[in-house]
């Protein structure tokens, strides 16, 4: 009955008036989970959906790698490219048609692709949650929903790529508390179907599994149901899509989870502490999600 | 009534103050405000004392309680009233996993639901849950009583010893060696007392009793092929 590792949080706004405050609310939730996961932190935030595709990239040497990056990408793809750099991450916005060429060009330049999508931006780094959130200016970001993770690594190395959230398809991401025991087998199964993963991390396999099910036509709810059949181990998953937010716990459910709902939002966290600063939490419906039960909200 | 505000006073100071008051045997009353889901609030109180927590608590609230009366006016995180010895712990909202684990005495009164592993390895505590309980509750429970006004989840009372379980609603499944047993007058009397102590609005006749079939107590030579 140890307190077990990692902290996860999620927030899905129902009241659009709260959108400008999303980053601030998520930052407070994430920082409250610091002692569950002090080695790295990450956040996926679903902001305003624009015309183009947003690609989030990471570099260990941003000064050199991000200098002139937008111009180079524009020249290479013939498309207009806007760049917003924040510390080790940069978000490049470009027309959807240019995205495949841009992704290939970015990888060729040695940049790490954190994720891509119409709405989603992903920021994750090694360090204390408070510092990570500050470096990226998460507090000032608005949006409709977001998920976050504070990591205490047990399955793979403490690196930026090992941090959560994991994104394995456009506008889809996943955070996880637990450890999967059949991730190597599932990684091979997914590879046979052409679904490739970038790391040795078990959570990335969970994310890839959900993405592959959605690509095959499943709804978010059906994909989450599938994790109960096909994934083995301990997990509480929180997942985001462009319009949705979902939660599922394994049948043993020893990883902690608590949810809160008001007319304004649905919130998830590993512990109630993360809810303490949410507006109207005193009057919220607070409950523990049932084991082996899928919860999801779509707008 | 002394108020301790956890927005101003550290958890360590709160617990030192409460533990000192418990040792003074003065039966003082304390109110804790702004708990904000903190861990280990009001633990190790080993004397008569009344503590009301105004809000929700995190892991291990009221652990090892002895003689004190602790009330949480909110929900409690995992491991509430773990290894409680005596006194009463009341949770107005829900309790998370393994509420009352290894408890040796006293009353844990949960007004809402309790999640999985409620009363795991209980050793004499009485637990009354006004709502439902989750899976694997009363696993390896040795002594004491678990009363549930709502429903019970999977594998209730798995590998049970001599604790008694009373459930008014449905039981999703019974664990290994847990069976339904006959409700005798002495059980109805016991249950009536527990329901009254917990202020529960239910009649003893509405409950079913579950206990150990006592088949796992000893090695069974007829099963040697199975090992």
Tab-separated table of N, CA and C in Angstrom, chain A residues 74-179:
chain	number	residue	atom	x	y	z
A	74	UNK	N	9.720	27.119	-44.256
A	74	UNK	CA	8.897	27.783	-45.278
A	74	UNK	C	9.543	27.603	-46.653
A	75	UNK	N	10.855	27.771	-46.696
A	75	UNK	CA	11.560	27.628	-47.975
A	75	UNK	C	11.466	26.188	-48.473
A	76	UNK	N	11.594	25.243	-47.542
A	76	UNK	CA	11.590	23.824	-47.917
A	76	UNK	C	10.226	23.319	-48.365
A	77	UNK	N	9.164	23.851	-47.752
A	77	UNK	CA	7.822	23.323	-48.042
A	77	UNK	C	7.032	24.259	-48.964
A	78	UNK	N	7.515	25.451	-49.152
A	78	UNK	CA	6.790	26.415	-49.962
A	78	UNK	C	5.522	26.922	-49.289
A	79	UNK	N	5.427	26.721	-48.002
A	79	UNK	CA	4.216	27.144	-47.277
A	79	UNK	C	4.584	28.215	-46.260
A	80	UNK	N	3.567	28.930	-45.822
A	80	UNK	CA	3.793	29.939	-44.781
A	80	UNK	C	3.905	29.244	-43.430
A	81	UNK	N	4.938	29.566	-42.658
A	81	UNK	CA	5.162	28.894	-41.371
A	81	UNK	C	5.307	29.945	-40.273
A	82	UNK	N	4.526	29.787	-39.207
A	82	UNK	CA	4.668	30.665	-38.041
A	82	UNK	C	5.296	29.868	-36.909
A	83	UNK	N	6.171	30.497	-36.140
A	83	UNK	CA	6.818	29.775	-35.043
A	83	UNK	C	6.654	30.524	-33.730
A	84	UNK	N	6.349	29.741	-32.684
A	84	UNK	CA	6.284	30.299	-31.336
A	84	UNK	C	7.237	29.460	-30.493
A	85	UNK	N	8.368	30.049	-30.074
A	85	UNK	CA	9.351	29.279	-29.304
A	85	UNK	C	9.173	29.552	-27.825
A	86	UNK	N	9.293	28.516	-27.014
A	86	UNK	CA	9.247	28.655	-25.560
A	86	UNK	C	10.268	27.695	-24.984
A	87	UNK	N	11.408	28.250	-24.533
A	87	UNK	CA	12.466	27.439	-23.932
A	87	UNK	C	12.916	26.353	-24.906
A	88	UNK	N	12.822	25.082	-24.524
A	88	UNK	CA	13.322	24.006	-25.398
A	88	UNK	C	12.296	23.559	-26.443
A	89	UNK	N	11.113	24.154	-26.420
A	89	UNK	CA	10.062	23.739	-27.339
A	89	UNK	C	9.727	24.857	-28.330
A	90	UNK	N	9.264	24.466	-29.490
A	90	UNK	CA	8.741	25.434	-30.443
A	90	UNK	C	7.484	24.853	-31.079
A	91	UNK	N	6.493	25.704	-31.275
A	91	UNK	CA	5.271	25.282	-31.957
A	91	UNK	C	5.267	25.935	-33.333
A	92	UNK	N	5.246	25.098	-34.365
A	92	UNK	CA	5.249	25.592	-35.739
A	92	UNK	C	3.857	25.416	-36.314
A	93	UNK	N	3.286	26.499	-36.833
A	93	UNK	CA	1.941	26.428	-37.408
A	93	UNK	C	2.057	26.597	-38.920
A	94	UNK	N	1.469	25.653	-39.638
A	94	UNK	CA	1.586	25.670	-41.101
A	94	UNK	C	0.366	25.002	-41.718
A	95	UNK	N	0.126	25.203	-43.018
A	95	UNK	CA	-1.058	24.599	-43.640
A	95	UNK	C	-0.998	23.064	-43.574
A	96	UNK	N	-2.170	22.461	-43.456
A	96	UNK	CA	-2.257	21.013	-43.265
A	96	UNK	C	-1.534	20.251	-44.382
A	97	UNK	N	-1.664	20.747	-45.622
A	97	UNK	CA	-1.086	20.047	-46.769
A	97	UNK	C	0.442	19.958	-46.672
A	98	UNK	N	1.044	20.934	-45.972
A	98	UNK	CA	2.504	20.962	-45.881
A	98	UNK	C	3.035	20.153	-44.702
A	99	UNK	N	2.114	19.620	-43.857
A	99	UNK	CA	2.534	18.978	-42.607
A	99	UNK	C	3.439	17.753	-42.814
A	100	UNK	N	3.102	16.817	-43.728
A	100	UNK	CA	3.974	15.632	-43.868
A	100	UNK	C	5.404	16.016	-44.249
A	101	UNK	N	5.555	16.945	-45.207
A	101	UNK	CA	6.895	17.369	-45.621
A	101	UNK	C	7.610	18.077	-44.471
A	102	UNK	N	6.857	18.869	-43.715
A	102	UNK	CA	7.452	19.605	-42.596
A	102	UNK	C	7.939	18.646	-41.513
A	103	UNK	N	7.122	17.624	-41.208
A	103	UNK	CA	7.509	16.645	-40.186
A	103	UNK	C	8.800	15.938	-40.591
A	104	UNK	N	8.890	15.553	-41.862
A	104	UNK	CA	10.093	14.864	-42.346
A	104	UNK	C	11.307	15.782	-42.246
A	105	UNK	N	11.110	17.045	-42.609
A	105	UNK	CA	12.210	18.012	-42.573
A	105	UNK	C	12.677	18.257	-41.136
A	106	UNK	N	11.717	18.346	-40.221
A	106	UNK	CA	12.050	18.596	-38.810
A	106	UNK	C	12.828	17.419	-38.224
A	107	UNK	N	12.389	16.214	-38.553
A	107	UNK	CA	13.096	15.020	-38.053
A	107	UNK	C	14.502	14.966	-38.641
A	108	UNK	N	14.619	15.328	-39.926
A	108	UNK	CA	15.930	15.312	-40.586
A	108	UNK	C	16.882	16.306	-39.916
A	109	UNK	N	16.319	17.376	-39.348
A	109	UNK	CA	17.153	18.358	-38.648
A	109	UNK	C	17.476	17.932	-37.224
A	110	UNK	N	17.002	16.756	-36.821
A	110	UNK	CA	17.326	16.220	-35.497
A	110	UNK	C	16.437	16.743	-34.391
A	111	UNK	N	15.321	17.353	-34.757
A	111	UNK	CA	14.401	17.849	-33.730
A	111	UNK	C	13.474	16.721	-33.282
A	112	UNK	N	13.110	16.763	-32.015
A	112	UNK	CA	12.193	15.738	-31.509
A	112	UNK	C	10.760	16.230	-31.675
A	113	UNK	N	9.933	15.396	-32.285
A	113	UNK	CA	8.524	15.759	-32.491
A	113	UNK	C	7.756	15.370	-31.228
A	114	UNK	N	7.188	16.331	-30.547
A	114	UNK	CA	6.419	16.061	-29.332
A	114	UNK	C	4.980	15.681	-29.687
A	115	UNK	N	4.463	16.309	-30.740
A	115	UNK	CA	3.096	16.010	-31.149
A	115	UNK	C	2.656	16.986	-32.212
A	116	UNK	N	1.528	16.685	-32.814
A	116	UNK	CA	0.996	17.558	-33.854
A	116	UNK	C	-0.525	17.526	-33.793
A	117	UNK	N	-1.140	18.593	-34.280
A	117	UNK	CA	-2.599	18.604	-34.302
A	117	UNK	C	-3.128	19.985	-34.570
A	118	UNK	N	-4.434	20.055	-34.782
A	118	UNK	CA	-5.080	21.343	-35.036
A	118	UNK	C	-5.153	22.187	-33.759
A	119	UNK	N	-5.303	21.508	-32.624
A	119	UNK	CA	-5.511	22.233	-31.366
A	119	UNK	C	-4.421	21.956	-30.334
A	120	UNK	N	-3.818	20.760	-30.377
A	120	UNK	CA	-2.961	20.299	-29.273
A	120	UNK	C	-1.532	20.836	-29.354
A	121	UNK	N	-1.023	21.282	-28.211
A	121	UNK	CA	0.405	21.584	-28.065
A	121	UNK	C	0.901	20.790	-26.867
A	122	UNK	N	2.133	20.244	-26.977
A	122	UNK	CA	2.667	19.435	-25.882
A	122	UNK	C	3.979	20.025	-25.385
A	123	UNK	N	4.099	20.153	-24.084
A	123	UNK	CA	5.319	20.667	-23.467
A	123	UNK	C	5.741	19.698	-22.383
A	124	UNK	N	6.955	19.163	-22.468
A	124	UNK	CA	7.407	18.274	-21.398
A	124	UNK	C	8.917	18.346	-21.258
A	125	UNK	N	9.362	18.297	-20.039
A	125	UNK	CA	10.799	18.381	-19.777
A	125	UNK	C	11.134	17.706	-18.457
A	126	UNK	N	12.426	17.450	-18.287
A	126	UNK	CA	12.947	16.968	-17.021
A	126	UNK	C	12.991	18.153	-16.055
A	127	UNK	N	12.603	17.922	-14.814
A	127	UNK	CA	12.657	18.994	-13.814
A	127	UNK	C	11.404	19.008	-12.957
A	128	UNK	N	11.413	19.884	-11.953
A	128	UNK	CA	10.250	20.004	-11.076
A	128	UNK	C	9.069	20.582	-11.857
A	129	UNK	N	7.850	20.111	-11.568
A	129	UNK	CA	6.675	20.612	-12.282
A	129	UNK	C	6.568	22.139	-12.297
A	130	UNK	N	6.844	22.788	-11.172
A	130	UNK	CA	6.736	24.242	-11.108
A	130	UNK	C	7.690	24.894	-12.124
A	131	UNK	N	8.937	24.369	-12.179
A	131	UNK	CA	9.940	24.936	-13.082
A	131	UNK	C	9.579	24.667	-14.536
A	132	UNK	N	9.115	23.449	-14.794
A	132	UNK	CA	8.758	23.090	-16.171
A	132	UNK	C	7.618	23.991	-16.654
A	133	UNK	N	6.591	24.159	-15.818
A	133	UNK	CA	5.435	24.993	-16.206
A	133	UNK	C	5.869	26.433	-16.443
A	134	UNK	N	6.799	26.913	-15.619
A	134	UNK	CA	7.258	28.294	-15.742
A	134	UNK	C	8.075	28.495	-17.012
A	135	UNK	N	8.967	27.538	-17.307
A	135	UNK	CA	9.818	27.665	-18.494
A	135	UNK	C	8.981	27.814	-19.770
A	136	UNK	N	7.840	27.119	-19.795
A	136	UNK	CA	7.020	27.151	-21.017
A	136	UNK	C	5.904	28.196	-20.950
A	137	UNK	N	5.762	28.836	-19.798
A	137	UNK	CA	4.694	29.827	-19.674
A	137	UNK	C	3.301	29.218	-19.777
A	138	UNK	N	3.144	28.015	-19.218
A	138	UNK	CA	1.858	27.296	-19.309
A	138	UNK	C	0.727	28.128	-18.693
A	139	UNK	N	1.062	28.831	-17.616
A	139	UNK	CA	0.032	29.562	-16.864
A	139	UNK	C	-0.733	30.559	-17.748
A	140	UNK	N	-0.051	31.115	-18.739
A	140	UNK	CA	-0.685	32.142	-19.573
A	140	UNK	C	-1.493	31.547	-20.728
A	141	UNK	N	-1.451	30.217	-20.882
A	141	UNK	CA	-2.110	29.610	-22.049
A	141	UNK	C	-3.597	29.371	-21.797
A	142	UNK	N	-4.394	29.628	-22.802
A	142	UNK	CA	-5.822	29.333	-22.713
A	142	UNK	C	-6.132	28.076	-23.496
A	143	UNK	N	-7.367	27.629	-23.389
A	143	UNK	CA	-7.766	26.450	-24.156
A	143	UNK	C	-9.017	25.819	-23.617
A	144	UNK	N	-9.400	24.696	-24.245
A	144	UNK	CA	-10.655	24.030	-23.895
A	144	UNK	C	-10.446	22.879	-22.917
A	145	UNK	N	-9.319	22.174	-23.046
A	145	UNK	CA	-9.020	21.083	-22.118
A	145	UNK	C	-7.532	20.772	-22.158
A	146	UNK	N	-7.084	20.046	-21.169
A	146	UNK	CA	-5.665	19.714	-21.120
A	146	UNK	C	-5.419	18.595	-20.132
A	147	UNK	N	-4.268	17.923	-20.305
A	147	UNK	CA	-3.892	16.882	-19.348
A	147	UNK	C	-2.428	17.068	-18.976
A	148	UNK	N	-2.070	16.611	-17.801
A	148	UNK	CA	-0.699	16.802	-17.351
A	148	UNK	C	-0.219	15.624	-16.527
A	149	UNK	N	1.096	15.575	-16.329
A	149	UNK	CA	1.711	14.425	-15.672
A	149	UNK	C	2.944	14.864	-14.913
A	150	UNK	N	3.118	14.374	-13.702
A	150	UNK	CA	4.373	14.529	-12.983
A	150	UNK	C	4.953	13.141	-12.818
A	151	UNK	N	6.219	12.980	-13.204
A	151	UNK	CA	6.742	11.626	-13.359
A	151	UNK	C	7.769	11.252	-12.308
A	152	UNK	N	7.635	10.038	-11.791
A	152	UNK	CA	8.678	9.390	-11.006
A	152	UNK	C	8.957	8.104	-11.767
A	153	UNK	N	10.042	8.105	-12.527
A	153	UNK	CA	10.284	7.046	-13.507
A	153	UNK	C	10.550	5.707	-12.833
A	154	UNK	N	9.909	4.646	-13.346
A	154	UNK	CA	10.205	3.297	-12.865
A	154	UNK	C	10.485	2.363	-14.032
A	155	UNK	N	9.941	2.662	-15.222
A	155	UNK	CA	10.023	1.706	-16.332
A	155	UNK	C	11.113	2.070	-17.340
A	156	UNK	N	11.434	3.339	-17.472
A	156	UNK	CA	12.472	3.721	-18.419
A	156	UNK	C	13.108	5.028	-17.959
A	157	UNK	N	14.111	5.499	-18.710
A	157	UNK	CA	14.991	6.564	-18.241
A	157	UNK	C	14.280	7.895	-18.021
A	158	UNK	N	14.923	8.729	-17.172
A	158	UNK	CA	14.433	10.088	-16.937
A	158	UNK	C	14.961	10.969	-18.071
A	159	UNK	N	14.165	11.105	-19.107
A	159	UNK	CA	14.544	11.929	-20.258
A	159	UNK	C	13.311	12.694	-20.719
A	160	UNK	N	13.545	13.667	-21.588
A	160	UNK	CA	12.413	14.425	-22.124
A	160	UNK	C	11.459	13.498	-22.873
A	161	UNK	N	12.023	12.603	-23.666
A	161	UNK	CA	11.158	11.715	-24.441
A	161	UNK	C	10.441	10.695	-23.565
A	162	UNK	N	11.002	10.414	-22.383
A	162	UNK	CA	10.340	9.477	-21.475
A	162	UNK	C	9.244	10.133	-20.659
A	163	UNK	N	9.195	11.465	-20.701
A	163	UNK	CA	8.160	12.172	-19.942
A	163	UNK	C	6.820	12.067	-20.665
A	164	UNK	N	5.755	12.228	-19.916
A	164	UNK	CA	4.410	12.208	-20.477
A	164	UNK	C	3.974	13.651	-20.694
A	165	UNK	N	2.962	13.966	-21.439
A	165	UNK	CA	2.080	13.077	-22.214
A	165	UNK	C	2.778	12.506	-23.456
A	166	UNK	N	2.265	11.382	-23.912
A	166	UNK	CA	2.700	10.783	-25.163
A	166	UNK	C	1.644	11.036	-26.224
A	167	UNK	N	2.111	11.418	-27.391
A	167	UNK	CA	1.182	11.616	-28.489
A	167	UNK	C	1.563	10.680	-29.618
A	168	UNK	N	0.616	9.894	-30.085
A	168	UNK	CA	0.901	8.935	-31.151
A	168	UNK	C	-0.016	9.133	-32.355
A	169	UNK	N	-0.781	10.210	-32.330
A	169	UNK	CA	-1.586	10.577	-33.504
A	169	UNK	C	-1.967	12.037	-33.343
A	170	UNK	N	-2.384	12.658	-34.447
A	170	UNK	CA	-2.727	14.076	-34.413
A	170	UNK	C	-3.792	14.351	-33.347
A	171	UNK	N	-3.518	15.330	-32.514
A	171	UNK	CA	-4.467	15.785	-31.487
A	171	UNK	C	-4.832	14.716	-30.462
A	172	UNK	N	-4.047	13.645	-30.380
A	172	UNK	CA	-4.331	12.616	-29.360
A	172	UNK	C	-3.144	12.518	-28.414
A	173	UNK	N	-3.440	12.406	-27.126
A	173	UNK	CA	-2.345	12.217	-26.177
A	173	UNK	C	-2.837	11.448	-24.957
A	174	UNK	N	-1.853	10.951	-24.212
A	174	UNK	CA	-2.166	10.075	-23.093
A	174	UNK	C	-1.191	10.328	-21.947
A	175	UNK	N	-1.712	10.335	-20.724
A	175	UNK	CA	-0.858	10.253	-19.541
A	175	UNK	C	-1.263	9.014	-18.753
A	176	UNK	N	-0.327	8.502	-17.961
A	176	UNK	CA	-0.487	7.179	-17.366
A	176	UNK	C	0.145	7.172	-15.983
A	177	UNK	N	-0.559	6.594	-15.025
A	177	UNK	CA	0.060	6.253	-13.748
A	177	UNK	C	-0.030	4.747	-13.624
A	178	UNK	N	1.132	4.107	-13.519
A	178	UNK	CA	1.146	2.658	-13.396
A	178	UNK	C	2.289	2.077	-14.180
A	179	UNK	N	2.179	0.805	-14.528
A	179	UNK	CA	3.197	0.154	-15.349
A	179	UNK	C	2.521	-0.967	-16.110
